[in-house]
Amino acid sequence: KFATKAAILQRAESGKKKSKLGRLGSSGAFNDGTSTKKGQKKGLSVGAQMEEMNLERKTRGAICGVIAIVSLILQIFIVEFKHQNQDQDTSFTFALKVTNSILVAISIGFLGLYYITDFKIGRKTMDVFEGDTIFSSGHLILFIIEALVLLIHSPPILTFQVPSSAMTPGNVDRGWHNVSYSSDEFLCVLMFTRLYQIWKIIFFFSSSNTETSRSIIVWYEEDYSHTFLAKAFFYQNPFLSSAGLSICSFFAFSYIVMVFERSGDIAYESYSTSLWLILVTMATVGYGDVYPHTAFGRVTVALCCLLSVAQIALIISAVFKGSQLSAKQIKVVHVLEHSKSQTELKIRAAKSIATAWRLYQKSNLGGKKLEQVAVFCEQLRHFRTLRKKLSVSFDQGTELLFKELLTMREQSETMLAEMESKFAKMQNMLTMMDNSIESKLRDVSLQLKEARRR
């Protein structure tokens, strides 16, 4: 296992530094038989081949995601165009639907190429076993699930109505009446599940999605998955990730509510009404001036309410993380406070001395001791309070420095323990290799003796 990790790290470093120690594909160093003939002809190292394949995979995945988002925008345009023309199909909308179907087919094609390349990379990085196929490795199942999500669109020959119910606006008895949605509207709402492609595009071009990052994650025995990368991205960019998720869900839910509600209430013909409804829902205010009337609209607002609770928690976590000071920053703040208190202490001491000297010059003591004069006592009290505060802050700074030294010592001891354990493993491996070599030499010597005897 140690040798495998070393091989992966060596590949990544050799691909990044153009293999200063020699081309792995031609020399055979750390070569496990995965270098291709094409790479050997080009003279590329294994690390360079991995970087090239990783770039190819990212490009195909990003093209698939961009085409999927463009198809969603085109479907929204089709729905709004038909709504303005009183749901009448024209040759223009038919052409737009054909174009949308072509975009869907292209995105699924790039998705298949993406998973094929990911399977090949898994073979090289040993994430996929040698005997595994694209089905047993799980790539085919993921492709089918994602392809079914991308396949949701409005084909040019498919037309149906989705029945539902809505509460009559302004009715005291809260009566319900039937409403229906066209196939274009209903499928357009379902197509908003494609928004996860935005995260995939960000993931493809993030700093964590490189061969070097993958090697480091494997070295520390962590799972190289989308969950880990999402946590790492949020940890590195808390404000950007929480703000992006909030804005994206805000506009998406607003449009979905407008599509569902304008069949039951004419007030939702304006996009601003649904924007206001989602805004007060996500802010957990709920003024009650506008509310959903249809069944699908209420389900959408309920989902938005649940999602907003999670988003508020993310925003609070981001603000808390952004307002926290690191250990070095805390140390700097303590030093600044100590320096400021030292300056104030000098000023107070100077004022106390000046007050005592003025009283002595004017002979204003009136037979009293200097400590019994009110003006001098006030200056001396401020001086003593400040000196006490300064000694406390100095002690806190010393304690913080001592804790930092202890932490550094613990980290050094941990690193030494890890190095000792790795060294012990290497010694065991060398011992096993020596034993195996000795046993083979004995066998060879016995075979030679037997051959001579014959």
XYZ file of C-alpha atoms in Angstrom:
454
model
C 0.000 0.000 0.000
C 2.873 2.331 0.818
C 4.498 1.534 -2.528
C 1.213 2.260 -4.331
C 0.919 5.675 -2.681
C 4.535 6.439 -3.521
C 3.905 5.480 -7.136
C 0.864 7.764 -7.373
C 2.742 10.703 -5.875
C 5.708 10.039 -8.150
C 3.415 10.065 -11.186
C 1.824 13.360 -10.215
C 5.162 15.035 -9.514
C 6.736 13.656 -12.676
C 3.825 14.921 -14.765
C 4.024 18.378 -13.198
C 7.834 18.762 -13.359
C 8.108 17.093 -16.789
C 9.747 14.063 -15.100
C 13.188 15.370 -14.121
C 14.197 11.888 -12.958
C 13.378 10.340 -16.331
C 10.255 9.541 -18.273
C 8.333 6.890 -16.406
C 6.606 5.501 -19.458
C 9.886 4.696 -21.227
C 12.177 3.894 -18.298
C 9.696 1.694 -16.460
C 10.140 3.334 -13.024
C 6.941 2.846 -11.025
C 5.417 1.453 -14.215
C 2.585 -0.935 -13.411
C 1.716 -1.681 -17.014
C -0.860 1.082 -17.384
C 1.089 3.297 -19.785
C -0.376 3.146 -23.272
C 1.437 2.713 -26.541
C 0.182 6.074 -27.652
C 1.786 7.718 -24.608
C 5.043 5.842 -25.237
C 5.099 7.018 -28.829
C 4.649 10.593 -27.769
C 7.272 10.161 -25.057
C 4.897 11.257 -22.287
C 5.318 10.196 -18.689
C 2.531 8.473 -16.796
C 1.869 11.664 -14.800
C 1.579 13.717 -17.998
C -0.844 11.172 -19.465
C -2.957 11.366 -16.306
C -3.073 15.168 -16.471
C -4.079 14.987 -20.134
C -6.847 12.466 -19.456
C -8.072 14.465 -16.460
C -8.279 17.607 -18.609
C -10.202 15.646 -21.237
C -12.641 14.379 -18.613
C -13.178 17.869 -17.162
C -13.760 19.334 -20.619
C -16.361 16.733 -21.556
C -18.175 17.058 -18.226
C -18.184 20.859 -18.439
C -19.555 20.809 -22.012
C -22.316 18.423 -20.885
C -23.236 20.739 -17.988
C -23.238 23.907 -20.114
C -25.428 22.301 -22.782
C -27.847 21.063 -20.087
C -28.195 24.585 -18.609
C -28.646 26.094 -22.099
C -31.387 23.513 -22.770
C -33.149 24.551 -19.545
C -33.018 28.233 -20.548
C -34.402 27.344 -23.994
C -37.264 25.407 -22.377
C -38.119 28.433 -20.199
C -38.182 30.582 -23.346
C -40.542 28.085 -25.030
C -42.924 28.103 -22.043
C -43.029 31.910 -21.830
C -43.430 32.311 -25.588
C -46.385 29.899 -25.617
C -47.911 31.596 -22.574
C -47.791 34.966 -24.293
C -49.452 33.405 -27.369
C -52.203 31.729 -25.314
C -50.591 28.250 -25.365
C -50.734 27.962 -29.149
C -48.133 25.748 -30.851
C -46.530 27.372 -33.876
C -43.835 26.364 -36.314
C -41.411 28.518 -34.326
C -42.078 26.661 -31.060
C -41.834 23.344 -32.931
C -38.397 24.330 -34.235
C -37.347 25.363 -30.729
C -38.462 21.983 -29.342
C -36.514 20.124 -32.042
C -33.446 22.209 -31.177
C -33.931 21.427 -27.501
C -34.147 17.689 -28.223
C -30.901 17.886 -30.206
C -29.209 19.672 -27.299
C -30.410 16.956 -24.915
C -28.995 14.220 -27.182
C -25.643 16.038 -27.414
C -25.457 16.504 -23.632
C -26.150 12.789 -23.042
C -23.442 11.915 -25.582
C -20.874 14.067 -23.772
C -22.045 12.556 -20.487
C -21.266 9.078 -21.805
C -17.815 10.192 -22.959
C -17.222 11.726 -19.527
C -17.980 8.468 -17.695
C -15.872 6.425 -20.133
C -12.885 8.700 -19.499
C -13.536 8.593 -15.752
C -13.521 4.787 -15.899
C -10.158 4.799 -17.716
C -8.690 7.192 -15.154
C -9.976 4.933 -12.370
C -8.123 2.037 -13.938
C -4.862 3.985 -13.968
C -5.218 5.360 -10.428
C -6.297 1.926 -9.118
C -9.662 3.303 -7.933
C -11.166 0.615 -10.178
C -9.907 -2.962 -9.975
C -8.340 -4.584 -12.990
C -11.127 -7.133 -13.377
C -13.972 -4.608 -13.041
C -16.113 -3.614 -15.997
C -17.888 -0.305 -16.500
C -21.015 -1.906 -15.017
C -19.452 -3.547 -11.942
C -17.520 -0.348 -11.127
C -20.797 1.608 -10.816
C -20.103 4.033 -13.693
C -22.917 2.668 -15.847
C -25.517 3.045 -13.072
C -24.472 6.653 -12.444
C -24.630 7.329 -16.180
C -28.156 5.909 -16.455
C -29.420 7.974 -13.493
C -27.880 11.188 -14.778
C -29.009 10.493 -18.355
C -32.606 10.048 -17.166
C -32.401 13.442 -15.442
C -31.033 15.057 -18.611
C -33.638 13.278 -20.729
C -36.463 15.240 -19.066
C -37.553 17.824 -21.649
C -40.488 18.663 -23.890
C -40.223 16.706 -27.169
C -41.916 18.189 -30.236
C -44.493 15.378 -30.547
C -45.401 14.945 -26.871
C -48.430 16.885 -25.568
C -50.482 16.222 -22.435
C -52.229 18.021 -19.576
C -51.454 17.653 -15.862
C -54.597 18.195 -13.730
C -54.474 19.866 -10.337
C -56.595 21.962 -7.986
C -56.458 25.532 -6.750
C -58.223 27.587 -4.115
C -60.420 30.327 -5.518
C -58.859 33.743 -4.694
C -61.029 35.937 -2.495
C -63.544 33.193 -1.747
C -64.693 33.285 1.868
C -65.671 29.618 1.816
C -62.226 28.775 0.404
C -63.682 26.784 -2.458
C -61.446 24.811 -4.768
C -61.551 24.595 -8.544
C -59.692 22.522 -11.125
C -56.661 23.811 -13.007
C -54.330 22.129 -15.484
C -50.791 22.595 -16.711
C -49.481 21.920 -20.184
C -46.753 19.360 -20.776
C -44.275 22.132 -21.569
C -44.867 23.857 -18.221
C -44.762 20.695 -16.119
C -41.640 19.312 -17.815
C -39.975 22.727 -17.553
C -40.411 22.608 -13.780
C -38.923 19.110 -13.648
C -35.970 20.288 -15.755
C -34.834 22.494 -12.866
C -33.279 19.341 -11.400
C -30.463 20.027 -13.886
C -29.183 22.851 -11.717
C -26.843 20.380 -10.013
C -24.785 20.705 -13.203
C -23.657 24.131 -11.952
C -21.928 22.425 -9.019
C -20.311 19.919 -11.399
C -18.937 22.725 -13.582
C -17.493 24.452 -10.497
C -16.050 21.126 -9.337
C -14.393 20.439 -12.695
C -12.405 23.665 -12.580
C -11.722 23.843 -8.843
C -8.203 23.587 -7.469
C -9.081 20.284 -5.749
C -9.812 18.497 -9.039
C -6.223 17.947 -10.192
C -4.033 14.884 -10.316
C -1.789 16.291 -7.590
C -4.807 16.937 -5.319
C -6.125 13.430 -5.964
C -2.719 11.962 -5.050
C -2.579 13.982 -1.823
C -6.109 12.888 -0.843
C -5.254 9.232 -1.542
C -2.003 9.606 0.424
C -3.919 10.673 3.533
C -6.363 7.779 3.005
C -9.393 9.991 2.376
C -12.228 9.191 -0.003
C -11.924 11.233 -3.219
C -15.650 11.922 -3.612
C -17.987 14.795 -4.440
C -18.999 14.978 -0.764
C -15.433 15.597 0.387
C -14.828 18.129 -2.397
C -18.068 19.978 -1.560
C -17.005 20.232 2.090
C -13.553 21.432 1.049
C -15.047 24.046 -1.305
C -17.381 25.351 1.405
C -14.506 25.453 3.902
C -12.350 27.430 1.467
C -15.145 29.703 0.139
C -17.917 29.884 2.783
C -19.459 33.202 1.681
C -19.316 32.428 -2.040
C -20.879 28.969 -1.697
C -23.697 30.028 0.653
C -24.508 33.170 -1.370
C -24.452 31.249 -4.661
C -26.775 28.540 -3.336
C -29.195 31.120 -1.906
C -29.368 33.232 -5.077
C -29.740 30.212 -7.367
C -32.532 28.651 -5.289
C -34.239 32.051 -4.873
C -34.709 32.673 -8.600
C -35.447 29.003 -9.409
C -38.204 28.648 -6.797
C -39.656 32.013 -7.815
C -40.088 30.920 -11.429
C -41.532 27.519 -10.437
C -44.078 29.213 -8.173
C -45.028 31.639 -10.962
C -45.611 28.749 -13.410
C -47.794 26.854 -10.936
C -49.713 29.819 -9.515
C -50.629 31.886 -12.562
C -53.159 29.224 -13.568
C -55.041 29.807 -10.303
C -54.394 33.498 -9.536
C -53.919 36.314 -12.044
C -51.734 38.196 -9.563
C -48.926 35.740 -10.275
C -48.740 36.773 -13.917
C -46.048 39.132 -12.686
C -42.714 37.587 -11.734
C -42.287 40.145 -8.953
C -45.173 38.618 -6.960
C -43.530 35.183 -6.829
C -40.168 36.809 -6.046
C -41.714 38.532 -3.030
C -43.412 35.309 -1.879
C -40.153 33.314 -2.042
C -38.219 36.146 -0.383
C -40.479 36.292 2.694
C -40.555 32.481 2.787
C -36.775 32.047 2.667
C -36.335 34.804 5.253
C -38.809 32.898 7.513
C -40.928 36.059 7.845
C -44.172 35.150 6.052
C -46.209 38.372 6.078
C -49.278 36.625 4.627
C -50.040 39.318 2.031
C -49.372 36.766 -0.731
C -49.604 33.010 -0.457
C -49.891 30.044 -2.853
C -53.330 28.917 -4.008
C -52.575 25.760 -6.021
C -51.584 22.370 -4.642
C -48.315 22.240 -6.586
C -47.522 25.795 -5.538
C -47.923 24.927 -1.864
C -45.672 21.884 -2.208
C -43.036 24.092 -3.867
C -43.215 26.716 -1.117
C -42.972 23.989 1.544
C -39.798 22.634 -0.084
C -38.442 26.172 -0.298
C -39.117 26.683 3.405
C -37.218 23.508 4.341
C -34.311 24.444 2.093
C -34.160 27.968 3.500
C -33.605 26.592 7.016
C -30.504 24.749 5.768
C -29.321 27.829 3.876
C -29.673 30.046 6.954
C -27.579 27.531 8.897
C -24.922 27.678 6.154
C -24.926 31.494 6.193
C -24.570 31.575 9.995
C -21.711 29.077 9.777
C -20.011 31.178 7.070
C -20.350 34.389 9.098
C -19.069 32.662 12.233
C -16.099 31.190 10.362
C -15.295 34.524 8.732
C -15.363 36.389 12.044
C -13.051 33.960 13.846
C -9.409 34.904 14.400
C -6.597 32.465 13.845
C -4.035 31.673 16.551
C -1.520 34.095 15.050
C -4.136 36.842 14.745
C -5.138 36.386 18.404
C -1.496 36.638 19.374
C -1.106 39.858 17.334
C -4.223 41.353 18.961
C -2.842 40.597 22.443
C 0.498 42.203 21.549
C -1.293 45.304 20.206
C -3.389 45.577 23.377
C -0.254 45.185 25.503
C 1.542 47.921 23.550
C -1.457 50.245 23.817
C -1.727 49.625 27.578
C 1.989 50.319 28.027
C 1.576 53.706 26.344
C -1.477 54.555 28.470
C 0.401 53.443 31.594
C 3.234 55.843 30.846
C 0.756 58.682 30.322
C -1.021 57.941 33.622
C 2.270 57.715 35.487
C 3.357 61.062 34.043
C 0.026 62.671 35.025
C 0.305 61.326 38.597
C 3.841 62.676 38.992
C 2.833 66.034 37.493
C -0.140 66.336 39.850
C 1.996 65.533 42.902
C 4.630 68.068 41.835
C 2.049 70.818 41.316
C 0.541 70.180 44.725
C 3.983 70.233 46.315
C 4.928 73.500 44.563
C 1.734 75.257 45.555
C 1.953 73.838 49.102
C -1.730 72.991 48.755
C -1.602 69.955 51.002
C -2.945 71.848 54.071
C -1.172 69.590 56.532
C -2.492 66.437 54.785
C -0.472 63.601 53.350
C -0.204 63.343 49.565
C -2.287 60.147 49.521
C -5.175 62.021 51.199
C -5.563 64.626 48.416
C -8.563 63.801 46.168
C -6.994 64.878 42.850
C -3.838 62.854 43.390
C -5.809 59.827 44.628
C -7.920 59.838 41.458
C -4.830 59.903 39.220
C -3.165 57.195 41.282
C -6.284 55.003 41.164
C -6.392 55.183 37.345
C -2.686 54.360 37.242
C -3.032 51.283 39.470
C -6.102 49.998 37.558
C -4.274 50.286 34.265
C -1.169 48.596 35.647
C -3.246 45.689 36.925
C -4.957 45.325 33.541
C -1.570 45.404 31.816
C -0.179 42.636 34.017
C -3.251 40.461 33.305
C -2.982 40.975 29.529
C 0.729 40.186 29.687
C -0.027 36.949 31.535
C -2.659 36.011 28.906
C -0.154 36.629 26.119
C 2.446 34.485 27.879
C -0.101 31.696 28.381
C -1.109 31.880 24.703
C 2.536 31.664 23.621
C 3.083 28.695 25.956
C 0.022 26.925 24.503
C 1.291 27.562 20.990
C 4.652 26.033 21.876
C 2.903 23.001 23.382
C 0.808 22.604 20.236
C 3.904 22.756 18.045
C 5.563 20.162 20.256
C 2.551 17.830 20.001
C 2.465 18.221 16.218
C 6.188 17.460 16.011
C 5.744 14.370 18.186
C 2.843 13.200 16.031
C 4.872 13.662 12.843
C 7.802 11.794 14.385
C 5.507 8.948 15.442
C 4.069 8.712 11.901
C 7.560 8.729 10.398
C 8.675 6.031 12.834
C 5.671 3.868 11.978
C 6.317 4.306 8.252
C 9.996 3.544 8.792
C 9.050 0.414 10.735
C 6.766 -0.665 7.889
C 9.580 -0.107 5.403
C 11.953 -2.118 7.591
C 9.421 -4.951 7.739
C 9.057 -4.846 3.980
C 12.832 -4.889 3.516
C 13.134 -7.779 5.964
C 10.482 -9.707 4.055
C 12.256 -8.954 0.785
C 15.592 -10.104 2.263
C 14.012 -13.302 3.512
C 12.401 -13.984 0.170
C 15.685 -13.280 -1.672
C 17.589 -15.580 0.692
C 15.046 -18.333 0.233
C 15.237 -17.947 -3.537
C 19.042 -18.012 -3.400
C 18.904 -21.191 -1.337
C 16.553 -22.731 -3.879
C 18.834 -21.693 -6.718
C 21.916 -23.072 -4.947
C 20.111 -26.344 -4.280
C 19.076 -26.536 -7.920
C 22.673 -25.888 -9.009
C 23.982 -28.595 -6.708
C 21.392 -30.985 -8.004
C 22.323 -30.110 -11.584
C 26.029 -30.685 -10.892
C 25.290 -33.961 -9.184
C 23.294 -35.080 -12.234
